[in-house]
Each structure stands twice: as C-alpha cells, then as structure tokens.
Coordinates of C-alpha atoms (C1' of nucleotides) in Angstrom, one line a residue:
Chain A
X1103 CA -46.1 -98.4 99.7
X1104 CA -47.0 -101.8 100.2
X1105 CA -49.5 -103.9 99.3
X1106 CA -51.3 -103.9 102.7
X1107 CA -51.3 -99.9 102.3
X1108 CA -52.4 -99.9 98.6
X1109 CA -55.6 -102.4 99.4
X1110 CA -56.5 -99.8 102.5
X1111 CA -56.2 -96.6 100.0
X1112 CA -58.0 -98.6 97.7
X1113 CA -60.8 -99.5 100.2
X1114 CA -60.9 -96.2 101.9
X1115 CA -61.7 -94.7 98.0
X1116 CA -64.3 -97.3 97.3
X1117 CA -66.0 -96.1 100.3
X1118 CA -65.6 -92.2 99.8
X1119 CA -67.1 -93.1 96.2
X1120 CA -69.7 -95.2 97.1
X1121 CA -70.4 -92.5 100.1
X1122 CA -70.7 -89.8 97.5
X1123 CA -73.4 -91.2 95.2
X1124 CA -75.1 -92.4 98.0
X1125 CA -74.9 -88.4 99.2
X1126 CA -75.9 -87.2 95.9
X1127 CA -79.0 -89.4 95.7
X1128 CA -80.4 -89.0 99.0
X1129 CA -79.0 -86.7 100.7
X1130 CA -76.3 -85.8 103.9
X1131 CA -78.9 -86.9 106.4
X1132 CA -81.0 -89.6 104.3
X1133 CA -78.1 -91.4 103.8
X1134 CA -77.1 -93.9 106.8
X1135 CA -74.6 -95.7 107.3
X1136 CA -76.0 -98.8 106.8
X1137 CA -76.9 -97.9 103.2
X1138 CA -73.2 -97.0 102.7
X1139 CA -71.9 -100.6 104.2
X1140 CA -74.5 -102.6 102.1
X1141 CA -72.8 -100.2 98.6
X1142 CA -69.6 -101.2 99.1
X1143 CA -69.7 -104.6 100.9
X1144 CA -67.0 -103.0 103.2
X1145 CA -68.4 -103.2 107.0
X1146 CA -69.5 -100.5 109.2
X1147 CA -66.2 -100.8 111.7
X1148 CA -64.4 -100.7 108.7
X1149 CA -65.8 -97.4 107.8
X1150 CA -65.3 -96.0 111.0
X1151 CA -61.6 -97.2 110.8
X1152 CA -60.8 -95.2 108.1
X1153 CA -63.0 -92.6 109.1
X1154 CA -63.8 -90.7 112.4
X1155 CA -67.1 -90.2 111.8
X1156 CA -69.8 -89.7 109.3
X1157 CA -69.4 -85.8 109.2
X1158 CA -65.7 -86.8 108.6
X1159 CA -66.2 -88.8 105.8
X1160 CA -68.5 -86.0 103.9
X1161 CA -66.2 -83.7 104.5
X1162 CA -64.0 -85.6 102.7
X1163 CA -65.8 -85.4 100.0
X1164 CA -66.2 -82.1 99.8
X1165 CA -62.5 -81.3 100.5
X1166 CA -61.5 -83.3 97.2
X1167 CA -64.1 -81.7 95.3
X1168 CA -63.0 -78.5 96.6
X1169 CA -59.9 -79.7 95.3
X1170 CA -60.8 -80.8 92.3
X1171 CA -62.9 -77.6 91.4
X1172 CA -59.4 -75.7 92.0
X1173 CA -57.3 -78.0 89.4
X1174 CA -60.0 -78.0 86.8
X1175 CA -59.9 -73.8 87.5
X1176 CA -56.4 -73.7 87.1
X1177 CA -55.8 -75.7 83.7
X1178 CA -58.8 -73.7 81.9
X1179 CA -58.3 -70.1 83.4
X1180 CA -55.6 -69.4 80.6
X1181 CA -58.7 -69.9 78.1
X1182 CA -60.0 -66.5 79.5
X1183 CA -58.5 -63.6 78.3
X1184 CA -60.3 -60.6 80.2
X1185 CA -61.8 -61.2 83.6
X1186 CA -65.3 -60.7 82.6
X1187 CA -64.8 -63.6 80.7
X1188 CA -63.2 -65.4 83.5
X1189 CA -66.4 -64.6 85.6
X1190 CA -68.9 -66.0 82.8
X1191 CA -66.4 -68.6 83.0
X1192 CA -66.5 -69.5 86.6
X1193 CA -70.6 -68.6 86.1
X1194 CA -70.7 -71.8 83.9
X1195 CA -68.4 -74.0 85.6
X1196 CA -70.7 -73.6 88.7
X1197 CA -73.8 -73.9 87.0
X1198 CA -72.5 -76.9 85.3
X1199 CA -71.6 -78.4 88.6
X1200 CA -74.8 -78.1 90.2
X1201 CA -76.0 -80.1 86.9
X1202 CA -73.5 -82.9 87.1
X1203 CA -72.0 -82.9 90.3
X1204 CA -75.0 -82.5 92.5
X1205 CA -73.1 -83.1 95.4
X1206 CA -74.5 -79.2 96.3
X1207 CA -77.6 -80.5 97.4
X1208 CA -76.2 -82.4 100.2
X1209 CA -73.7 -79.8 100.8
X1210 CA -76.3 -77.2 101.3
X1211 CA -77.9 -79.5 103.7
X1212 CA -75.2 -80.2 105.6
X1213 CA -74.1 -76.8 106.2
X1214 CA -77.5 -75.9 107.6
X1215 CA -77.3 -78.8 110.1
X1216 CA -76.6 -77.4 113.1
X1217 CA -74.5 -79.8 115.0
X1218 CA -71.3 -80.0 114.0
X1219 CA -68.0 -80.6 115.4
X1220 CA -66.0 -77.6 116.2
X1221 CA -63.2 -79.3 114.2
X1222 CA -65.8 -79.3 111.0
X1223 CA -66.8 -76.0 112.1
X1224 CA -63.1 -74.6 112.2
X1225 CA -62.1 -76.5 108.4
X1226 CA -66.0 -75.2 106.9
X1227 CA -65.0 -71.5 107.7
X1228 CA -61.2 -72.3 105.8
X1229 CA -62.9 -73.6 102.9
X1230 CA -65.4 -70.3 103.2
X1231 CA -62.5 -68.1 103.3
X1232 CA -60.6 -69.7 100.4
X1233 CA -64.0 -69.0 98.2
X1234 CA -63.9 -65.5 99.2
X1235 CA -60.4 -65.0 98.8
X1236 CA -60.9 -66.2 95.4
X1237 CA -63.7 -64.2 94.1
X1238 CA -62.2 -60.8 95.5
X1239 CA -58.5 -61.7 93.9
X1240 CA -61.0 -62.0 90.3
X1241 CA -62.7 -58.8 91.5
X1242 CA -59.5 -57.2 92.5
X1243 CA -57.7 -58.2 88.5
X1244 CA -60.9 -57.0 87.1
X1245 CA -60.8 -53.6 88.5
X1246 CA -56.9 -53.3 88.1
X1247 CA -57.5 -53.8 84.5
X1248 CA -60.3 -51.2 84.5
X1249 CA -62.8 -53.7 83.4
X1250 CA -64.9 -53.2 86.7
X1251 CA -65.5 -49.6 88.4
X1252 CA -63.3 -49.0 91.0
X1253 CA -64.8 -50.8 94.6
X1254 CA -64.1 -52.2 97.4
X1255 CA -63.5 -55.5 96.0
X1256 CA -63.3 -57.2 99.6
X1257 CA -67.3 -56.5 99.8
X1258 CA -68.2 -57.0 96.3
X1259 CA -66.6 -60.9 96.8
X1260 CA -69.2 -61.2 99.4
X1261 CA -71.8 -59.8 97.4
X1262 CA -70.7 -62.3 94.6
X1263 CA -70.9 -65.6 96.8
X1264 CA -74.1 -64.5 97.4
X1265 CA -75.3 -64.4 94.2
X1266 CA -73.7 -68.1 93.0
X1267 CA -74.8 -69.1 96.4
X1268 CA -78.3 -68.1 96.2
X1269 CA -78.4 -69.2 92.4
X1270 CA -77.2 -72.7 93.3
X1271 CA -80.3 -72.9 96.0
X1272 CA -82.6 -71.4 93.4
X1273 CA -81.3 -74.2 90.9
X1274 CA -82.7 -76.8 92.5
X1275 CA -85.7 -76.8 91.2
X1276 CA -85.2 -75.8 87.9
X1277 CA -84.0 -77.6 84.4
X1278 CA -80.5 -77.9 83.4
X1279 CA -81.4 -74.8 80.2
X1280 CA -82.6 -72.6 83.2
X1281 CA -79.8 -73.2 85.5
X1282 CA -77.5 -72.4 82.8
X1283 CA -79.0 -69.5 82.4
X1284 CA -79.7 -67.9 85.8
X1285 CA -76.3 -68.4 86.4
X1286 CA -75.1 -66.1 82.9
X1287 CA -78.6 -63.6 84.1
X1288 CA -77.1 -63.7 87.3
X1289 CA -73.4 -62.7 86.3
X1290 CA -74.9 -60.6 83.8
X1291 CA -77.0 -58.5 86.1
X1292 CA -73.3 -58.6 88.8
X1293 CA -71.8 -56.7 85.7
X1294 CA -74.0 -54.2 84.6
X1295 CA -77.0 -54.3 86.9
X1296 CA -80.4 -53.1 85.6
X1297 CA -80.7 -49.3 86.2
X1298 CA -80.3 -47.1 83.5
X1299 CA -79.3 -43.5 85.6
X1300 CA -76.1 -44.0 86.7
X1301 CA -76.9 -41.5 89.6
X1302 CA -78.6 -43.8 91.8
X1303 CA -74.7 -45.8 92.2
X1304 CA -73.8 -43.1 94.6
X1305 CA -76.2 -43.3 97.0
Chain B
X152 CA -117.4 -67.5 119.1
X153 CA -117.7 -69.1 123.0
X154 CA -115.7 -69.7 125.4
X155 CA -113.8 -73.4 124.8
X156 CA -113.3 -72.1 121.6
X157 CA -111.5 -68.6 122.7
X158 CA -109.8 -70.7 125.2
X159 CA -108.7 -73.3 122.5
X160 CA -107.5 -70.6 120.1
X161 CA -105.4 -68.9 122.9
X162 CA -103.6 -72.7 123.3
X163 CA -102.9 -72.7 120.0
X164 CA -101.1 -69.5 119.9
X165 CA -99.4 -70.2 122.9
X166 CA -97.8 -73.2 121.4
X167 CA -97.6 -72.0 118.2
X168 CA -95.8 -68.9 120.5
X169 CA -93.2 -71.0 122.4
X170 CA -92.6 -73.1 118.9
X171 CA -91.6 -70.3 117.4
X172 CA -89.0 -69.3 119.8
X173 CA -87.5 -72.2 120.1
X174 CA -87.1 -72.8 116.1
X175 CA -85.7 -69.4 116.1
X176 CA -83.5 -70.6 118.8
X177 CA -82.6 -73.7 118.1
X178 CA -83.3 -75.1 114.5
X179 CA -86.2 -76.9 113.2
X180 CA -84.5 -80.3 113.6
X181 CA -83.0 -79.6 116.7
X182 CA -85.9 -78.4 118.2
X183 CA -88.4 -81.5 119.7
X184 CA -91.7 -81.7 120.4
X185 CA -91.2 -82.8 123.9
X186 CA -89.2 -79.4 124.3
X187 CA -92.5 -77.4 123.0
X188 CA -94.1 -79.3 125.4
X189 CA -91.9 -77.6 128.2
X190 CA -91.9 -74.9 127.0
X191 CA -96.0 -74.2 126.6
X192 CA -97.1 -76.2 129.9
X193 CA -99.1 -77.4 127.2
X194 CA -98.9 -81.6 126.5
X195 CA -97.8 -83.5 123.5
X196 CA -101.5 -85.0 122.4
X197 CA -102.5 -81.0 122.9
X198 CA -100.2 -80.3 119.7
X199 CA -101.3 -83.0 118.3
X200 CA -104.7 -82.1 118.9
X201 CA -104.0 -78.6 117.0
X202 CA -101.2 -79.7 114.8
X203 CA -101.0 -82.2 112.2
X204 CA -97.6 -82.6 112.6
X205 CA -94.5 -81.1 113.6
X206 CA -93.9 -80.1 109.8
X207 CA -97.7 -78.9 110.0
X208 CA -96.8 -76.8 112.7
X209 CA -93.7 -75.3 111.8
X210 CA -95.2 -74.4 108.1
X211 CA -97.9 -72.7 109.8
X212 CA -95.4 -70.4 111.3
X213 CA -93.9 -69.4 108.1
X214 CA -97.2 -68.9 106.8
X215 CA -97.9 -66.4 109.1
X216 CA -94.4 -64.8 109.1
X217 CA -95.3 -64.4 105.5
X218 CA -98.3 -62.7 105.8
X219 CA -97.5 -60.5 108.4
X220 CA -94.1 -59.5 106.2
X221 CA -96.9 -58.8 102.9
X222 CA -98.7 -56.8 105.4
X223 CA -95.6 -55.1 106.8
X224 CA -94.5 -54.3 103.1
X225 CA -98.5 -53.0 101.9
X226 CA -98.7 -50.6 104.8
X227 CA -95.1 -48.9 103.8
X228 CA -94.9 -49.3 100.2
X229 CA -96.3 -45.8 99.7
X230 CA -93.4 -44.2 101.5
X231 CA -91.1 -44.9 99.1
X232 CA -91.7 -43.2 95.3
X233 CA -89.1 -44.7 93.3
X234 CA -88.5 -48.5 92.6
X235 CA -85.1 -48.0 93.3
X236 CA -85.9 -46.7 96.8
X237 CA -88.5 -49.7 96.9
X238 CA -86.0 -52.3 96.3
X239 CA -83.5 -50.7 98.9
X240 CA -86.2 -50.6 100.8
X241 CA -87.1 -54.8 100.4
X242 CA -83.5 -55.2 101.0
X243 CA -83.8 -52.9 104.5
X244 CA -86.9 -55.0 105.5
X245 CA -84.8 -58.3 104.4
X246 CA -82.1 -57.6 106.7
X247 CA -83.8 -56.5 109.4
X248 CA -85.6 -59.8 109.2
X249 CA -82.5 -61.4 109.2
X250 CA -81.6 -60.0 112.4
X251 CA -84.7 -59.6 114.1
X252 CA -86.6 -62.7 113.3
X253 CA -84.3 -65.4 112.4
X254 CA -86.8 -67.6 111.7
X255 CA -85.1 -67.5 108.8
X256 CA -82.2 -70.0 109.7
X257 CA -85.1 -72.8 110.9
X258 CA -86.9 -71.7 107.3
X259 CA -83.9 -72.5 105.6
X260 CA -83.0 -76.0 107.5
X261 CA -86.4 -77.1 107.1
X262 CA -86.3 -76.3 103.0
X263 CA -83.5 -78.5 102.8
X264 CA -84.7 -81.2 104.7
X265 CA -85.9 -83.9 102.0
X266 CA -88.8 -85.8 103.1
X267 CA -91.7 -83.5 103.1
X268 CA -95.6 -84.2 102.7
X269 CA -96.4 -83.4 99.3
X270 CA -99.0 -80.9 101.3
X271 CA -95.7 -79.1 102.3
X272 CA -94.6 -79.4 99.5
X273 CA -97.2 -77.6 97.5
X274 CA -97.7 -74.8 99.9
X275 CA -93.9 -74.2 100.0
X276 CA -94.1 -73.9 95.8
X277 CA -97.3 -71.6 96.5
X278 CA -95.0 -69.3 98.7
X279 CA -91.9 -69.4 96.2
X280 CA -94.3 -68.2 93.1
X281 CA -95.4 -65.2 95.5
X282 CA -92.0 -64.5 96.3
X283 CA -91.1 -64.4 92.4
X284 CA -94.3 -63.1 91.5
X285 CA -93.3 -60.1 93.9
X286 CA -89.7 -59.6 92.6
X287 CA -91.5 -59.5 89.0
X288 CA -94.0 -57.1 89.6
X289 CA -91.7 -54.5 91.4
X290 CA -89.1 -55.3 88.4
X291 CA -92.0 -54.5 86.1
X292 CA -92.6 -51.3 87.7
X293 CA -89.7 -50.1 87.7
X294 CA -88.8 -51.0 83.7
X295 CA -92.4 -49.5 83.3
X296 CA -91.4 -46.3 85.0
X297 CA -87.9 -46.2 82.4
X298 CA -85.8 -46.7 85.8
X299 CA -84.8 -50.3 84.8
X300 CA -83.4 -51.6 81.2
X301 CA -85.5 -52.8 79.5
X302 CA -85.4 -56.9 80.1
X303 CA -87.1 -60.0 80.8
X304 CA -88.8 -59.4 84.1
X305 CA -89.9 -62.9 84.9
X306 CA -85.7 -63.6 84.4
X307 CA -84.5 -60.9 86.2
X308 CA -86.9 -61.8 89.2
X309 CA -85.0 -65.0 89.4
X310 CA -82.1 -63.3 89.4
X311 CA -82.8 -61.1 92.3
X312 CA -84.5 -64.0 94.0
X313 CA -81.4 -65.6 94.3
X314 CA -79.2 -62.6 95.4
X315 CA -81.6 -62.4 98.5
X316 CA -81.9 -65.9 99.2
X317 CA -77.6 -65.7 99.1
X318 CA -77.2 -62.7 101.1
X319 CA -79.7 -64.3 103.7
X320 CA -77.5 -67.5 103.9
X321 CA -73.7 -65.2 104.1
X322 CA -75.5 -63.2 106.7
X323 CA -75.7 -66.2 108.8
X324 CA -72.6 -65.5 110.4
X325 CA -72.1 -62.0 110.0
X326 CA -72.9 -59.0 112.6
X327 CA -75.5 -56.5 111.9
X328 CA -74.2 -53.8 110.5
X329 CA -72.1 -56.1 108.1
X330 CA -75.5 -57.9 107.0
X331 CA -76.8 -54.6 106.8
X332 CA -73.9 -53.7 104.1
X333 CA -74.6 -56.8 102.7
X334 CA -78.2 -56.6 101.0
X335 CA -77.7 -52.8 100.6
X336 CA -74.5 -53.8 98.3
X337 CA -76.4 -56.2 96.6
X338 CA -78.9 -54.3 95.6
X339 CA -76.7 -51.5 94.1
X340 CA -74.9 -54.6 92.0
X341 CA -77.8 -55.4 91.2
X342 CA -78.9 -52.3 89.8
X343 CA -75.8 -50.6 88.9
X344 CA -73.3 -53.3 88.4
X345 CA -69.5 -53.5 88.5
X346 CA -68.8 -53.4 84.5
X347 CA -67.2 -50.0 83.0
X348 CA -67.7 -51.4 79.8
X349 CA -71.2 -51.6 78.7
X350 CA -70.1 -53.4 75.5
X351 CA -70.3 -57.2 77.9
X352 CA -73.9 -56.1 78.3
X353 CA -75.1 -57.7 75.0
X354 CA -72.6 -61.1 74.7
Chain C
dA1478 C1' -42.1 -119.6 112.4
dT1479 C1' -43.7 -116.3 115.4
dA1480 C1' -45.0 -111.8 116.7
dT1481 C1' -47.0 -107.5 115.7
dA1482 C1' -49.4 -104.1 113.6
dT1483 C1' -52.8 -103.1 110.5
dA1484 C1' -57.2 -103.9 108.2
dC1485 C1' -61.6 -105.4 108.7
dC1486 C1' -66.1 -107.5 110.8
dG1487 C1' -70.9 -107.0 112.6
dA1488 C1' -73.8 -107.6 116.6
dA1489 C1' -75.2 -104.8 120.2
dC1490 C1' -75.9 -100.4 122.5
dG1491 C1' -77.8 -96.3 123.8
dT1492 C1' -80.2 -92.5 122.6
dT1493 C1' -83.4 -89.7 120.1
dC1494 C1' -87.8 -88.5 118.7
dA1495 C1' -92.3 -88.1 116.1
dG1496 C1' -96.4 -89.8 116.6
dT1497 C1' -100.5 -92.6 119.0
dC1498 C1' -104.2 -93.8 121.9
dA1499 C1' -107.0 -94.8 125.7
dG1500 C1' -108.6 -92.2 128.9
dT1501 C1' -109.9 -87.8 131.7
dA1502 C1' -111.6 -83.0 132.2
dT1503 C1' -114.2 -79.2 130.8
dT1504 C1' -117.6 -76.8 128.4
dG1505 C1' -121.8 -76.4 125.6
dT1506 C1' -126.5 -78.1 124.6
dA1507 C1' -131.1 -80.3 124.9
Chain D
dT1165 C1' -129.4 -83.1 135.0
dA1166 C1' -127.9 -85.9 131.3
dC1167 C1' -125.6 -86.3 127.1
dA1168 C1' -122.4 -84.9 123.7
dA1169 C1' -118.7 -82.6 121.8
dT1170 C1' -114.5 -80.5 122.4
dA1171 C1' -110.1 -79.9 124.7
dC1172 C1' -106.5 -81.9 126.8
dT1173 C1' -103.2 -85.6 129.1
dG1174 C1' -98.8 -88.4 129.1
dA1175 C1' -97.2 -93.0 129.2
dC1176 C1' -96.0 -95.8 125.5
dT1177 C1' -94.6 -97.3 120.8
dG1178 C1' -91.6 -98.4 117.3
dA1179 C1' -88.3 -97.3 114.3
dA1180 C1' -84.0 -95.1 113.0
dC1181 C1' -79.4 -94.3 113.4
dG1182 C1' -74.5 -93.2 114.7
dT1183 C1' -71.1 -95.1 117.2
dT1184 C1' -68.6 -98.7 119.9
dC1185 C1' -66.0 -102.8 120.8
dG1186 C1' -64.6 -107.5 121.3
dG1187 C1' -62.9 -110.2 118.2
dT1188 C1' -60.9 -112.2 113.6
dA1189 C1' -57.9 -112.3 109.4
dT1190 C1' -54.0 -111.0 106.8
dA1191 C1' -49.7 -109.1 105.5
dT1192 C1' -45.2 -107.5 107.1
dA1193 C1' -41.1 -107.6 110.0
dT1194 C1' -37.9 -110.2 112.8

DNA sequence: ATATATACCGAACGTTCAGTCAGTATTGTA
DNA sequence: TACAATACTGACTGAACGTTCGGTATATAT
C-alpha cells in the first residue's frame, strides 16, 4: 500500500468519523452534507468519491459497528458460563450501547425512512437476519442445555428482538440507571415472565 | 350549529379523511401537502385554514386513532374475565391494528423525526403516560387478582411497553398470520417466560 | 520528464416542499 | 340590502438539500 492509498483510507475514515458524530448528534436526516464537509475540511466531491451516496456512507457506519458489536461479543462471551448469563450479558452490552454509542437513534430513524435503495434494502434485511440468526442460536444453546423450556427457538428469536428492539425505542427518553434497568426487567421478564399458574403457558 | 359551520366541519373530515389514507399509504414524510390537496379537491390555504400545520394535522389523527382504540378497548373489556385473557386480548387488538390500520408505520416515522413543536411534543409525552399508565393498571389488576408475581407494576409496564412497541416495528415486514404469532408469543413470554429454572428469577 | 490514474475541490443545479398571503366566494346577521 | 364573519383559493416564496460535473493537484509508473 502506498502512500497515495494510505492518505485516501485515512481520509475516507476521517470522514466516516466525522459522519458518525455528526449522525449521533443530529440525527440521519438532520445531518447534511454540508455540515459533514465543513467537520472534516474534506469537500463535498470528495465525499461522494469515496462514497456513493449519503445512505452509503451511514450504512457504513452501521456495518462497522455491526462489526464491532460482533468482535467485542466474541472476546467476552467466554466470561459467561450458562446462557442466561450470556443473555443478561448481551441485555447490558445493548443497553450500554444505547448509552454510549447512540448511534441507535439515527439508526432507528433511518430504518423508518422510507426511501431507500433496493441495494440498502437488500444489505438492511442481511444484517436483520444475522441478528436473528444470533439470538435463536443463544435460544437454541439455552434450551439444549435445559436452561430454557423446550420452544420453538426460531419464534422466540423474534420475540426477543422485539423486546431489545422495543427497549432501545423506549430508552430514549429515559436516564442511563433506567435504561440499564429496563433492559435487565426486560430480560428478566423474557425468562421467567410474570404469571404465577403455569397453566396459562399452554394455551 | 348552522350551516357554514356543518359544511366547515365536513371539510375538515374530508381532509383530515384523505390525509389519513395517504399517511397510511405512504409515510408521513413522504406524504405532501400538495398530494392532500389532490387528494381532498380541497386547496392548500383550506388546510391551512383548519390545520396549524402539517405536524398539527397529522397529530390530530393519532389523537383520534387513540381515542377511538380507548373506546374500542372500554366497550370489550368486559368480555374478557381474566387479566391474562385481557392482555391476550391487547395483544389481539395490537395486531389487528397493525394490519388493519397501519397508521402505525406513519406514527412511528413521525416519532422519530426530530424537530417537533414543543406543542407536539407535550401531547406526544401526554399519550406515552396513558399508554404506561394503561400497561400499569392492567399489570396492577392482574398482581391484585394473585394472577401475576408480585412486582413493581410501574417497571413491569415499561417492560411490556416495549415488547409491544418491538413487535409493532418486526411486524413491519411480516404477513398476518406471522404478526399475529408475533404479539401472541410475546405475550406468553411475557407472562410465562422461557426459564426452567426459577432460581435466575431473583439474581 | 511526461503521462496517467487517483484524489480532491466547490460552484451550480434541480427538485422538493411547508407555509404564506392577498384576494374571492359564501353564508350569517343587523 | 348592506355589512361582517367565516370559508376557501392557488400562485408564490424561500430555504434546504443531495447530487453532479468540469476542473485542479498530486503521487506513481514509464
């Protein structure tokens, strides 16, 4: 690699970063692309060369943090001995990254614009899948090692996105002690729900 | 009440009508005013004339939505005798919302869109605190009625708050009968669990 | 040294869109 | 009938914004 390459890598990280805060601040759509020129003193052709677009360029972002999320995942999930634990686990990693990393919020918003290129469309459904796929492979280890009752673990992974996905909406609003904690309620309740007769489960 | 002002009122459920549609259709960003126009016969001042603003508009239709949904829920409530069969039966009327009135999807857009008058704003909180308010009274009931555990009620409605608010957003792009499944699951998570072990309950 | 590809610049473009306003039509009232 | 209030019109405004494109600078290859 060259040093014409390595300036260009360089440049095309200083933009993604200054992009991102930017994101986080304001927003997906509050953010324009003048505001991300006059951050990094790069120029808008610039970021259009080394970016298609500015739906590109977030989803960048979220790709590496995607990414990111997965490394961190995989250096710690040795720390968790039973799979409950791994699921309080993953509980506080999330709600911790809606504290820290609230690149959610813009994420949120950007999935519920509505125009987006099939090409976007096609690589937000892969990254869908790959959260599903993880949640039911923890589901699936939890019920092999009779920790959870016996299920259909490809539904309860959809039930469980729902519940960090809704918690993560809900979270906006609150404090970083009530995050935390609707996050742990919230696994808590995924566990051992509320009901005391244990009939109702068949209905 | 005379005439101009029957008239008036029937204008301003006509647009208020055709807005709707087209939210549900469309989006609230991607929906314009110039399109209401088309679609009602009506003109742009007119809207103007018995809308604030577009924002002013579109939050009246949730405020209705809302009510009619309260009133919905007040006239049926008695069916069910259980709070089990109640909350089955919110999750029911959730999903069938989903499907038939997906106002929803606009509701969601527009929560996520930043800049809002802090009018919006307030009336949006006052809707959220019935929404919880809701979820805490039924969660009340039914700990009252020894059908629940014994808990934090104002907690556990959060919780369930955001189970709804998630399965609304995965329903998005599931069929019927899977969105169905969906809340109905949910709900028996949320009152059963997934734990064998009812040690994890008190970590 | 020259040619070429890559990296970068920024003014201009085209479009979108919520909101305004000066004026007109219609209905109610004195 | 005259006056006033209410209901309605639609051309226009002004600002925002993503994207493009003709052109320049710089480093590498020949």
């Amino acid at each position: 690699m060259n040093q014409k390459q390595l300036q260009s890598e360089q440049t095309k990280r200083k933009i993604a970063e200054a992009a991102r805060a930017l994101f986080v601040q304001k927003g997906y759509k509050a953010t324009s692309i003048e505001e991300i020129v006059a951050a990094t003193g790069s120029s808008k052709g610039n970021i259009y060369y080394h970016f298609k677009s500015k739906e590109g360029l977030f989803l960048h972002l979220l790709e590496e943090w995607d990414r990111e999320w997965e490394l961190n995942w995989e250096q710690n999930e040795h720390l968790y001995k039973t799979t409950t634990e791994k699921l309080y686990a993953v509980a506080e990693q999330l709600a911790a990254d809606d504290l820290n990393h609230p690149l959610t919020k813009a994420a949120d918003e950007f999935f519920h614009n509505e125009e987006k290129t099939s090409e976007v469309e096609s690589r937000m459904a892969e990254m869908k899948v790959k959260h599903l796929a993880f949640n039911q492979n923890l589901l699936q280890e939890g019920i092999d090692r009779g920790e959870f009752m016996p299920g259909d673990a490809e539904r309860l992974a959809v039930v469980l996105e729902a519940i960090f996905f809704g918690a993560n909406q809900l979270s906006r609003r609150l404090n970083p002690e009530k995050t935390t904690l609707l996050y742990r309620d919230a696994v808590t309740v995924f566990l051992n729900g509320v009901a005391t007769d244990k009939q109702a489960k068949e209905r």
